[in-house]
Amino acid sequence: MNQGATKSVSQSTIQRTLLRLGLRSRRLVRAPMLTAVHRRRRLEFARQYSSWTSTEWRQVAFSDESRFMLHRTDGRWRIRRETSERNHPATIAGTVQAGGGSIMVWGMFSWHSLGSLIIVEGTMDQYKYASVLADHVHPYMRIVFPQDDGIFQQDNARCHTAASVRAWFEEHQDEFTVLPWPANSPDLNPIEHLWDHLDRVVRAMDPQPRNLAQLATALESAWLNIPENTFRDLCDSLPARLAAVRSAKGPTPELEQKAEKELGETALVK
């Protein structure tokens, strides 16, 4: 690093200088991998709903699934030890195969109220989702939006777009509408922040859940105790979220051409 320099600089000096400049070591931000088509459709979505204020977004019920591990480690533990202490018990972090198991949940909420948090056995498929729609989505939309002016949001997971599910929504189109959602855009869905909230609350519990039944109980308790201002503020953040998409660099001519090609290939496959 110091080749060609007239004065050597220690690593600690470099680190202190970077800290003074505000350049701290941070984890990479995780974001969905976007193709040219994804970027184009996200931008189109942000532009289409640019006139919506928080008033309009308060008529939307957001939904999603998420999976929670019983035991989780992110691999970021660091310790200082002698080379010979590699296998010393004090320097070993225990692991559990497959994280000790996991639970999938489905939930929904709007500015007006939290909906149900459902424990999903195994993974969600179109048949389980049909039951969720009939037993939870339909009653929620009827109660929270009695004027039939509610809007339901879901992503484009396969179980959400199955023919039987689309038919169910068509049968209830006079009661509420479904918001078209751009593919691969979980970052735009405010419910993702509620999943993060649940994870933080459960990880802070003492004692920790020791089995999947306790984890399910902990998640349900954390969901029921989400502060009202937390989910209301998330709903009111939609205009700013879409403004950020619009203000980000839009598709370049190269991306536009790539998107056209991808769209053409998709049409040929269909």
XYZ file of C-alpha atoms in Angstrom:
270
model
C 0.000 0.000 0.000
C 2.932 2.303 0.728
C 4.834 1.587 -2.495
C 5.973 4.836 -4.053
C 5.103 6.841 -0.933
C 7.746 9.013 0.698
C 6.368 8.337 4.167
C 4.859 5.157 5.569
C 1.427 5.300 7.193
C 0.280 2.742 9.726
C -3.004 0.909 9.395
C -4.261 2.380 12.679
C -3.606 5.900 11.374
C -5.597 5.131 8.241
C -8.462 3.733 10.315
C -8.552 6.808 12.579
C -8.529 9.101 9.551
C -11.395 7.225 7.922
C -13.400 7.423 11.159
C -12.836 11.193 11.367
C -14.175 11.443 7.815
C -17.279 9.529 8.852
C -16.342 6.436 6.825
C -17.264 3.645 9.214
C -17.285 -0.066 8.553
C -20.843 -1.097 7.803
C -22.713 -4.102 6.507
C -23.823 -4.016 2.887
C -27.454 -3.048 2.463
C -29.455 -6.049 1.287
C -31.744 -5.289 -1.634
C -33.554 -7.399 -4.218
C -31.660 -8.247 -7.392
C -33.371 -6.253 -10.122
C -33.390 -6.893 -13.851
C -33.956 -4.122 -16.362
C -37.638 -5.098 -16.516
C -37.939 -4.943 -12.725
C -36.413 -1.457 -12.622
C -38.627 -0.225 -15.407
C -41.828 -1.530 -13.839
C -40.919 -0.205 -10.385
C -40.406 3.227 -11.891
C -43.692 2.972 -13.793
C -45.447 2.017 -10.547
C -43.874 4.928 -8.664
C -44.946 7.342 -11.387
C -48.464 5.903 -11.663
C -49.101 6.486 -7.954
C -47.145 9.728 -7.634
C -50.342 11.676 -6.905
C -51.344 9.441 -4.008
C -50.951 11.021 -0.603
C -51.066 9.258 2.751
C -54.866 9.585 2.563
C -55.061 7.171 -0.375
C -52.465 4.791 1.074
C -54.502 4.549 4.271
C -57.070 2.628 2.229
C -54.546 -0.112 1.442
C -54.167 -3.316 3.453
C -50.634 -4.684 3.081
C -49.837 -8.392 3.359
C -46.944 -10.810 3.084
C -45.378 -14.025 4.341
C -42.142 -14.300 6.283
C -40.078 -17.079 7.832
C -38.510 -16.923 11.293
C -35.711 -19.205 12.498
C -35.697 -20.656 15.999
C -31.945 -20.117 16.295
C -30.161 -17.609 14.146
C -26.595 -16.484 13.710
C -25.423 -14.071 11.041
C -21.795 -15.185 11.131
C -20.544 -11.796 12.329
C -19.186 -12.905 15.710
C -15.515 -11.983 16.169
C -13.142 -12.919 18.997
C -9.423 -12.638 19.715
C -7.644 -15.884 20.625
C -4.353 -17.701 20.379
C -3.909 -20.075 17.445
C -3.817 -23.009 19.856
C -7.226 -22.037 21.315
C -9.203 -22.839 18.159
C -11.068 -25.739 19.791
C -11.303 -24.321 23.300
C -14.967 -24.401 24.505
C -14.853 -20.699 25.315
C -14.042 -19.868 21.684
C -16.730 -22.007 20.029
C -20.210 -20.825 19.091
C -22.722 -23.651 19.085
C -24.825 -24.230 15.982
C -28.033 -26.106 15.328
C -28.748 -27.813 12.019
C -31.158 -25.755 9.879
C -31.342 -23.169 12.643
C -33.304 -25.566 14.859
C -36.286 -25.274 12.553
C -38.367 -22.349 11.380
C -41.905 -21.018 11.225
C -43.624 -19.337 8.305
C -46.184 -16.676 9.128
C -48.618 -14.625 7.080
C -49.903 -11.258 8.204
C -51.737 -8.159 7.049
C -52.314 -4.640 8.310
C -53.479 -1.220 7.239
C -53.273 2.254 8.742
C -56.518 1.491 10.577
C -55.563 -1.708 12.384
C -53.452 -4.829 12.510
C -54.955 -7.897 10.913
C -54.305 -11.507 11.817
C -50.914 -13.146 12.135
C -51.302 -16.697 10.843
C -48.895 -19.549 11.505
C -48.503 -21.422 8.214
C -47.874 -25.148 8.405
C -44.955 -25.882 6.096
C -44.958 -23.422 3.206
C -47.757 -21.401 1.669
C -49.433 -22.850 -1.423
C -52.507 -21.785 -3.368
C -54.829 -23.966 -1.279
C -53.611 -22.643 2.064
C -53.692 -19.135 0.646
C -57.292 -19.610 -0.480
C -58.186 -20.442 3.130
C -56.346 -17.346 4.352
C -58.274 -15.190 1.888
C -61.638 -16.604 2.918
C -61.026 -16.779 6.671
C -58.951 -13.644 7.259
C -58.636 -11.268 4.303
C -62.333 -11.175 3.439
C -63.584 -10.490 7.000
C -60.875 -7.879 7.561
C -61.707 -5.971 4.381
C -65.442 -6.042 5.139
C -64.979 -4.765 8.708
C -62.220 -2.196 8.166
C -63.543 -0.889 4.834
C -67.354 -1.183 5.113
C -67.852 1.181 2.156
C -66.168 -1.365 -0.155
C -63.410 1.142 -0.898
C -60.509 -0.891 0.479
C -57.491 -1.985 -1.555
C -55.629 -5.223 -0.900
C -51.902 -5.525 -1.562
C -50.014 -8.749 -2.178
C -46.805 -9.583 -4.000
C -46.445 -11.798 -7.055
C -45.609 -15.079 -5.327
C -46.830 -18.101 -7.275
C -49.443 -19.005 -4.657
C -50.863 -15.463 -4.921
C -51.279 -15.577 -8.681
C -52.667 -19.097 -9.169
C -55.776 -19.362 -11.348
C -57.978 -20.362 -8.406
C -56.772 -17.358 -6.398
C -57.369 -14.959 -9.292
C -60.875 -16.380 -9.627
C -61.527 -15.725 -5.927
C -60.501 -12.091 -6.279
C -62.756 -11.711 -9.322
C -65.688 -12.988 -7.272
C -65.055 -10.268 -4.674
C -64.063 -7.398 -6.950
C -67.182 -5.441 -5.938
C -66.047 -5.489 -2.300
C -62.414 -4.439 -2.665
C -59.753 -4.113 -5.328
C -56.291 -5.648 -5.599
C -53.342 -3.297 -5.967
C -51.069 -4.223 -8.904
C -47.634 -4.673 -7.351
C -44.279 -4.528 -9.162
C -42.367 -7.800 -9.049
C -39.354 -8.224 -6.788
C -40.165 -5.167 -4.673
C -40.364 -6.249 -1.025
C -38.521 -3.057 -0.085
C -41.605 -1.048 -1.056
C -43.899 -3.085 1.189
C -44.049 -1.526 4.684
C -44.892 -4.883 6.259
C -41.226 -5.826 5.829
C -40.476 -3.385 8.642
C -43.012 -5.139 10.854
C -41.200 -8.433 10.254
C -37.968 -6.735 11.342
C -39.778 -5.387 14.401
C -41.008 -8.873 15.349
C -37.533 -10.310 14.926
C -35.969 -7.672 17.192
C -38.622 -8.133 19.880
C -38.308 -11.926 19.894
C -34.481 -11.833 19.908
C -34.594 -9.514 22.922
C -36.762 -11.900 24.955
C -35.244 -13.500 28.023
C -35.505 -16.418 28.129
C -35.418 -17.119 24.412
C -37.969 -19.457 22.770
C -36.617 -23.002 23.066
C -38.841 -24.755 20.533
C -41.093 -23.917 17.596
C -44.236 -23.811 19.729
C -42.658 -21.182 21.982
C -41.422 -19.276 18.937
C -44.954 -19.209 17.510
C -46.332 -17.912 20.814
C -43.599 -15.264 20.997
C -44.296 -14.060 17.451
C -48.039 -13.851 18.072
C -47.469 -11.883 21.285
C -45.028 -9.506 19.593
C -47.481 -8.943 16.730
C -50.392 -8.115 19.027
C -48.236 -5.602 20.900
C -46.972 -3.615 17.915
C -47.615 0.050 18.812
C -50.301 1.745 16.750
C -48.025 4.609 15.764
C -45.503 2.088 14.393
C -47.747 0.605 11.706
C -49.498 3.904 11.012
C -46.204 5.680 10.369
C -45.208 2.866 8.004
C -48.366 3.315 5.937
C -47.798 7.054 5.810
C -44.261 6.460 4.502
C -45.441 5.216 1.081
C -45.329 8.618 -0.687
C -41.704 9.047 0.408
C -40.825 5.478 -0.626
C -42.145 6.018 -4.133
C -40.553 9.451 -4.344
C -37.215 7.767 -3.641
C -37.806 5.367 -6.545
C -38.621 8.270 -8.858
C -35.637 10.325 -7.738
C -33.235 7.424 -8.211
C -31.528 7.216 -11.563
C -34.083 5.994 -14.073
C -33.510 3.412 -16.793
C -30.732 4.318 -19.223
C -31.250 3.741 -22.970
C -29.237 0.522 -22.573
C -31.516 -0.669 -19.774
C -34.583 0.276 -21.812
C -33.316 -1.839 -24.719
C -32.535 -4.714 -22.366
C -36.005 -4.447 -20.843
C -37.625 -4.521 -24.272
C -35.612 -7.636 -25.125
C -36.549 -9.359 -21.841
C -40.206 -8.482 -22.313
C -40.082 -9.860 -25.850
C -38.489 -13.104 -24.689
C -41.121 -13.432 -21.968
C -43.885 -12.995 -24.526
C -42.353 -15.702 -26.723
C -42.206 -18.121 -23.798
C -45.863 -17.507 -23.009
